Amino acid sequence: MNRHVNAIAGRLSLRPPQRRSLEILDRITEIAPPRKGVDVQAALEAVRREFPSVTDFEREFPSLCFALATGVGKTRLMGAFISYLHLAHGFSNFFVLAPNLTIYNKLTADFTPNTPKYVFTGVAEFATEPPVIITGDTYDQGAGVRIGLLPGFEQEVHVNIFNISKINTEVRGDKSPRIKRLSEYVGQSYFDYLAGLEDLVLIMDESHRYRASAGVRAINELKPILGLELTATPFVETSKGPVPFKNVIYDYPLGKAMADGFVKEPAVVTRKNFNPAGMAPEAIERLKLEDGVRLHESVKVELETYARESGQAIVKPFLLVIARDTTHAGQLLQLIQSDGFFEGRYRDKVIQVDSSRTGAEEDEMIDRLLKVERGDEPTEIVIHVNMLKEGWDVTNLYTIVPLRAANARTLIEQSIGRGLRLPYGRRTSVTAVDRLNIVAHDRFQEIIDEANRPESAIRLQAVVLDPDQLGQKTVTVVSQPQVMSRLGFLPSQGMGTGAVSGKSEAPVFAKPEEEKVAQIAYEAIRRLENQPQKLPTAGYLMRPDIRDALVQEVVAQYRPTQLTMGAIVEPPDIPGIVAKTAEFVAQQTIDIPRILVVPRGEVRSGFKSFQLKLEPLRYPPVSEDLWVQYLRTGGTEVVALGRGGIEEARLEDYIVGGLVDFDDISYDDHADLLYDLAAQTIRHFRAYLSEDDARKVLRCYQRDIARFIHAQMQEHYWEEEVGYDVKIKKGVTELKQRAYTQAAGEPMLDFRESPQDKSNMARYLFTGFRRCLYTEEKFQADQERMLAIILDRDALKWFRPAKGQFQIFYRDGADHQEYQPDFVAEASDIIYMLESKRRSELGTALVEVKKAAAVQWCRHATAHAATYSGKPWRYVLIPHDVIAENMTLELLAGQFGVE
């Protein structure tokens, strides 16, 4: 494999299907090297021998289709293709085709440096000399020709981006497209210039949209050395049905993308016990629309809560309404803008997107549509008829309400394609954040049946809404530590749907000018956290030298508020305010150091040789009929796991190829072991299958077989013992902001009182604490609430840590997960890290590995505390069934503390 493949895959953070596409391109350049005047038939035979799914290039030059599901990242793959062909083979001229104006503008932006989705970010060779972008609007100025001829610029990369729909318009009536006409800047037609290049590569985005168009026939005369087609739907719709492409070399369908977690999980939504009998069509439509909005509001809260919990940017979701026609769309717009629709809340938050808008209205519509992902753009509902096609790539579409009559297949295909992209680029394990909702009360069962058909590439979830729960609005509650709330700080991100808790607590400083000084002092204390030699503990804030330094910094930064003429205000007592702030911060802090464990030398790790336990692997032979059916229909198992019909030279290569996709397996370091395990597996299959049947099983189930072997490899993982240095990055770590979802209007409960419904503890928000560092807490079980009662009575101070507070990590198979303890409590002479578990979970592998990581962290924290006579740390693992209000913290720690 060319070394550039690994380098580019790493620099561009390619996903496995993107990387596999790049690997295939690399192989194609070996078996059928692209060049001018190549024997097309000979190249086809060379490709077909190794990639049987390619039966025809379907063009007069070698052209291959990479069929990647929507949301996987076709534009980034274009950047990888161009980077590879330039760096590995020296190709410098590329011609990118877009199917319409929307995608043309998007591609132009994504290929432009310093834009959010720049496709070459990370490619060092393009950092100082980025590719020159020539577009359909700028080519006749000669940029693509003149710069390339200047001395020293011969190797400069030129990327031409053109809109095929514009070329189609120009060639109607057998006219010549403008690109073929003589240019006074170029001296010849730009088309002739490009056709004469020795290294022109044609890249076709969404190629199914214009495969047989007149414009493409004209473009074919460019005679590129290679064509690369990208699409999610590798077939052309005809009056006789879909006609599959014959040049698909790699197929990564939607079902596989869902299974691998690269896109949202689509779900069809209905009401509990919904029966449309007797309901007028208008009533059903209104109900679907209103339920869609209610669901949208719920999702909006969940997204904000997740963002605040995880420290991510808040995503503003929007709802897409699919109308029957422009008249219907206008009626829906009037309804949504009326006072009777959710009290008029969406009057200024809805836009209509269709061909009925012209002039300034159209410009405003397009502008709002293109900005719909931005949090500062108010649009939350988009009504459209048929304008939102490929290229409208948004990540914040979460709810779709289809109101246009269509068969179930059309509803599925047209609806989910627009909303599959994930806002954070990956699944979060939070259902509401990872799911796309399609509200289809009256079509629910029909859509489910269609999605469950054997040839369907996807399986839809079913979501049944309870009308009672639909009426219950939820809000995000932002929980700041008391030290922040009482000093007057607000959350870093503006409040969307939620509210900030702790407002009822009395501020430390009543006067605005004093609070301003205190906040400056607090920010200065936060900067000191990064100097553990100066501030190893919050108690050092009481030292005169630290206070004097804080006073000097505050004096340097403080600027009095500008007053009206004649107003006289007494200047604030800065030393006094700093002293009071420092004392308050020390009281509201538990000394949690930020600990880094750094190896003294190179850490070596790997897997020991072992004998696989293969008895459970008894896949039956794959029937020829099923085999052909999967390849023809693009079903998920065969096509996806068989990597688009790639024929490996050796059976062992299927297994090795599947194993090296795991992040913890390096081919260079583990090649011998991988082939040994592969040989064991092949011997097992050959014991009851012919070689031909074994090959089919390996192609069908490659991913599952690799996962089965990889799981056993984890039991034989080794890591070379090396010396480690413990470094204290911070002596004190600021308490993190948290966020919860709560039913609107539901009061917080006194934590000393047990709620009636203990089975649903996570819904309640508790308050009433005396010694907690936050004003509210949530508990997952009633035993945690009782443990909080014990801590609030016996500890000096305590809290439940937010994610990321400690940054303790443990190994879970090939991954490293973060451990988040249940409680932290400070006593007079010790600090406890506490975890409560069901007795049945104690001793399990997962609990033990978490415990080991926590105990190790406590040892390092104790060693650090000893350097300044601080308090030691101890880990306490408590069985659920021993927690009772009459227990003391000292007794529980003594009985269940881990040394």
Tab-separated table of C-alpha atoms in Angstrom, residues 185-379:
chain	number	residue	atom	x	y	z
A	185	TYR	CA	-7.679	35.645	-21.838
A	186	VAL	CA	-6.883	32.013	-22.624
A	187	GLY	CA	-6.222	32.391	-26.342
A	188	GLN	CA	-8.199	29.235	-27.061
A	189	SER	CA	-11.289	27.727	-25.519
A	190	TYR	CA	-10.793	26.690	-21.922
A	191	PHE	CA	-12.339	23.356	-22.850
A	192	ASP	CA	-9.612	22.708	-25.447
A	193	TYR	CA	-6.961	23.693	-22.935
A	194	LEU	CA	-8.273	21.196	-20.387
A	195	ALA	CA	-8.690	18.453	-22.981
A	196	GLY	CA	-5.019	18.798	-23.872
A	197	LEU	CA	-3.801	18.216	-20.301
A	198	GLU	CA	-1.983	14.942	-19.644
A	199	ASP	CA	-3.271	14.455	-16.090
A	200	LEU	CA	-6.878	15.689	-15.943
A	201	VAL	CA	-9.013	13.717	-13.440
A	202	LEU	CA	-12.808	14.097	-13.560
A	203	ILE	CA	-14.701	13.918	-10.222
A	204	MET	CA	-18.496	13.708	-10.454
A	205	ASP	CA	-20.525	14.522	-7.337
A	206	GLU	CA	-24.046	13.013	-7.105
A	207	SER	CA	-23.443	11.516	-10.532
A	208	HIS	CA	-26.842	9.758	-10.657
A	209	ARG	CA	-28.474	13.154	-11.211
A	210	TYR	CA	-26.950	13.860	-14.630
A	211	ARG	CA	-25.405	10.650	-15.949
A	212	ALA	CA	-27.109	10.751	-19.328
A	213	SER	CA	-27.457	14.526	-19.707
A	214	ALA	CA	-26.331	16.453	-22.752
A	215	GLY	CA	-23.905	18.397	-20.595
A	216	VAL	CA	-22.101	15.248	-19.500
A	217	ARG	CA	-21.835	14.068	-23.090
A	218	ALA	CA	-20.083	17.350	-23.835
A	219	ILE	CA	-17.841	17.033	-20.781
A	220	ASN	CA	-16.865	13.491	-21.842
A	221	GLU	CA	-14.995	15.034	-24.759
A	222	LEU	CA	-12.438	16.275	-22.229
A	223	LYS	CA	-11.062	12.707	-22.313
A	224	PRO	CA	-9.817	12.676	-18.702
A	225	ILE	CA	-7.371	9.972	-17.672
A	226	LEU	CA	-9.725	8.848	-14.877
A	227	GLY	CA	-13.294	9.434	-13.730
A	228	LEU	CA	-14.326	9.150	-10.086
A	229	GLU	CA	-18.063	9.155	-9.404
A	230	LEU	CA	-19.576	9.719	-5.969
A	231	THR	CA	-23.210	9.074	-5.121
A	232	ALA	CA	-25.436	7.562	-2.459
A	233	THR	CA	-27.839	6.100	-5.041
A	234	PRO	CA	-25.905	4.216	-7.757
A	235	PHE	CA	-28.740	3.797	-10.215
A	236	VAL	CA	-30.646	5.830	-12.800
A	237	GLU	CA	-34.434	6.078	-12.546
A	238	THR	CA	-36.223	5.144	-15.778
A	239	SER	CA	-39.806	4.459	-16.788
A	240	LYS	CA	-39.022	0.747	-16.412
A	241	GLY	CA	-37.585	1.156	-12.930
A	242	PRO	CA	-34.101	1.818	-11.511
A	243	VAL	CA	-31.116	0.785	-13.655
A	244	PRO	CA	-28.016	0.065	-11.521
A	245	PHE	CA	-24.610	1.494	-12.403
A	246	LYS	CA	-22.217	-1.043	-13.914
A	247	ASN	CA	-19.055	0.607	-12.590
A	248	VAL	CA	-19.647	0.505	-8.817
A	249	ILE	CA	-16.345	-0.526	-7.290
A	250	TYR	CA	-17.275	0.095	-3.657
A	251	ASP	CA	-20.751	0.143	-2.118
A	252	TYR	CA	-21.287	1.390	1.426
A	253	PRO	CA	-25.096	1.527	1.793
A	254	LEU	CA	-27.230	3.443	4.246
A	255	GLY	CA	-27.997	0.389	6.371
A	256	LYS	CA	-24.285	-0.138	6.974
A	257	ALA	CA	-23.749	3.536	7.814
A	258	MET	CA	-26.536	3.294	10.401
A	259	ALA	CA	-25.118	0.099	11.889
A	260	ASP	CA	-21.662	1.703	12.126
A	261	GLY	CA	-23.039	4.853	13.770
A	262	PHE	CA	-21.998	7.396	11.130
A	263	VAL	CA	-25.499	8.858	10.734
A	264	LYS	CA	-28.584	9.428	12.843
A	265	GLU	CA	-30.943	6.550	13.552
A	266	PRO	CA	-34.220	7.289	11.736
A	267	ALA	CA	-37.454	6.557	13.602
A	268	VAL	CA	-41.073	6.726	12.497
A	269	VAL	CA	-43.336	8.329	15.086
A	270	THR	CA	-47.011	7.872	15.891
A	271	ARG	CA	-49.375	8.498	18.791
A	272	LYS	CA	-50.225	5.862	21.331
A	273	ASN	CA	-53.572	4.209	20.432
A	274	PHE	CA	-53.904	6.451	17.370
A	275	ASN	CA	-56.885	5.598	15.158
A	276	PRO	CA	-57.507	7.841	12.123
A	277	ALA	CA	-61.000	6.426	11.529
A	278	GLY	CA	-63.560	9.210	11.584
A	279	MET	CA	-60.934	11.973	11.481
A	280	ALA	CA	-60.990	14.457	8.624
A	281	PRO	CA	-57.743	14.713	6.605
A	282	GLU	CA	-57.327	18.310	7.796
A	283	ALA	CA	-57.604	17.186	11.432
A	284	ILE	CA	-54.972	14.467	10.942
A	285	GLU	CA	-52.690	16.968	9.265
A	286	ARG	CA	-53.083	19.513	12.077
A	287	LEU	CA	-52.449	16.815	14.710
A	288	LYS	CA	-49.285	15.617	12.974
A	289	LEU	CA	-48.000	19.161	12.662
A	290	GLU	CA	-48.685	20.004	16.303
A	291	ASP	CA	-47.182	16.739	17.552
A	292	GLY	CA	-44.151	17.408	15.378
A	293	VAL	CA	-43.698	20.801	17.011
A	294	ARG	CA	-44.102	19.315	20.495
A	295	LEU	CA	-41.510	16.683	19.662
A	296	HIS	CA	-39.243	19.401	18.255
A	297	GLU	CA	-39.480	21.367	21.497
A	298	SER	CA	-38.585	18.270	23.496
A	299	VAL	CA	-35.583	17.543	21.262
A	300	LYS	CA	-34.469	21.163	21.579
A	301	VAL	CA	-34.274	20.789	25.355
A	302	GLU	CA	-32.411	17.468	25.130
A	303	LEU	CA	-29.852	18.949	22.735
A	304	GLU	CA	-29.174	21.910	24.996
A	305	THR	CA	-28.872	19.661	28.029
A	306	TYR	CA	-26.416	17.381	26.264
A	307	ALA	CA	-24.346	20.324	25.005
A	308	ARG	CA	-24.025	21.843	28.467
A	309	GLU	CA	-23.228	18.486	30.070
A	310	SER	CA	-20.536	17.654	27.536
A	311	GLY	CA	-19.094	21.129	26.983
A	312	GLN	CA	-20.119	21.126	23.300
A	313	ALA	CA	-21.657	23.943	21.289
A	314	ILE	CA	-25.446	24.106	21.596
A	315	VAL	CA	-27.193	22.790	18.479
A	316	LYS	CA	-30.425	24.531	17.436
A	317	PRO	CA	-32.681	21.882	15.851
A	318	PHE	CA	-35.274	22.616	13.214
A	319	LEU	CA	-38.396	20.893	11.921
A	320	LEU	CA	-39.019	20.155	8.230
A	321	VAL	CA	-42.609	20.130	6.933
A	322	ILE	CA	-43.131	18.563	3.496
A	323	ALA	CA	-46.124	20.235	1.789
A	324	ARG	CA	-48.223	19.004	-1.148
A	325	ASP	CA	-47.748	22.057	-3.356
A	326	THR	CA	-47.000	25.765	-3.134
A	327	THR	CA	-50.628	26.614	-2.270
A	328	HIS	CA	-50.598	24.109	0.574
A	329	ALA	CA	-47.226	25.438	1.730
A	330	GLY	CA	-48.653	28.962	1.899
A	331	GLN	CA	-51.615	27.746	3.961
A	332	LEU	CA	-49.279	25.998	6.393
A	333	LEU	CA	-47.198	29.166	6.674
A	334	GLN	CA	-50.287	31.186	7.600
A	335	LEU	CA	-51.314	28.594	10.168
A	336	ILE	CA	-47.906	28.447	11.844
A	337	GLN	CA	-47.663	32.251	11.936
A	338	SER	CA	-51.105	32.624	13.518
A	339	ASP	CA	-51.706	33.407	17.185
A	340	GLY	CA	-53.668	30.174	17.596
A	341	PHE	CA	-50.671	28.005	16.756
A	342	PHE	CA	-48.596	27.595	19.959
A	343	GLU	CA	-49.477	31.127	21.069
A	344	GLY	CA	-47.737	32.554	17.999
A	345	ARG	CA	-44.304	31.435	19.217
A	346	TYR	CA	-43.214	30.423	15.722
A	347	ARG	CA	-44.444	33.497	13.858
A	348	ASP	CA	-40.910	34.713	13.129
A	349	LYS	CA	-39.290	31.275	13.182
A	350	VAL	CA	-40.757	29.702	10.038
A	351	ILE	CA	-39.828	30.010	6.356
A	352	GLN	CA	-41.468	28.697	3.186
A	353	VAL	CA	-39.021	27.273	0.639
A	354	ASP	CA	-40.416	26.714	-2.862
A	355	SER	CA	-40.567	28.165	-6.354
A	356	SER	CA	-43.333	30.646	-5.457
A	357	ARG	CA	-40.760	33.081	-4.070
A	358	THR	CA	-39.008	35.474	-6.446
A	359	GLY	CA	-36.764	38.488	-6.248
A	360	ALA	CA	-35.960	39.848	-2.794
A	361	GLU	CA	-38.251	37.296	-1.126
A	362	GLU	CA	-36.333	34.468	-2.787
A	363	ASP	CA	-32.985	35.956	-1.738
A	364	GLU	CA	-34.160	36.229	1.872
A	365	MET	CA	-35.532	32.680	1.766
A	366	ILE	CA	-32.248	31.229	0.449
A	367	ASP	CA	-30.206	33.273	2.918
A	368	ARG	CA	-32.228	32.000	5.900
A	369	LEU	CA	-32.147	28.449	4.595
A	370	LEU	CA	-28.370	28.437	4.218
A	371	LYS	CA	-27.978	29.817	7.752
A	372	VAL	CA	-30.440	27.435	9.408
A	373	GLU	CA	-27.625	25.629	11.260
A	374	ARG	CA	-26.490	28.795	13.005
A	375	GLY	CA	-27.687	29.310	16.542
A	376	ASP	CA	-28.234	33.045	15.989
A	377	GLU	CA	-30.567	32.439	13.009
A	378	PRO	CA	-34.161	32.211	14.316
A	379	THR	CA	-35.613	29.663	11.851
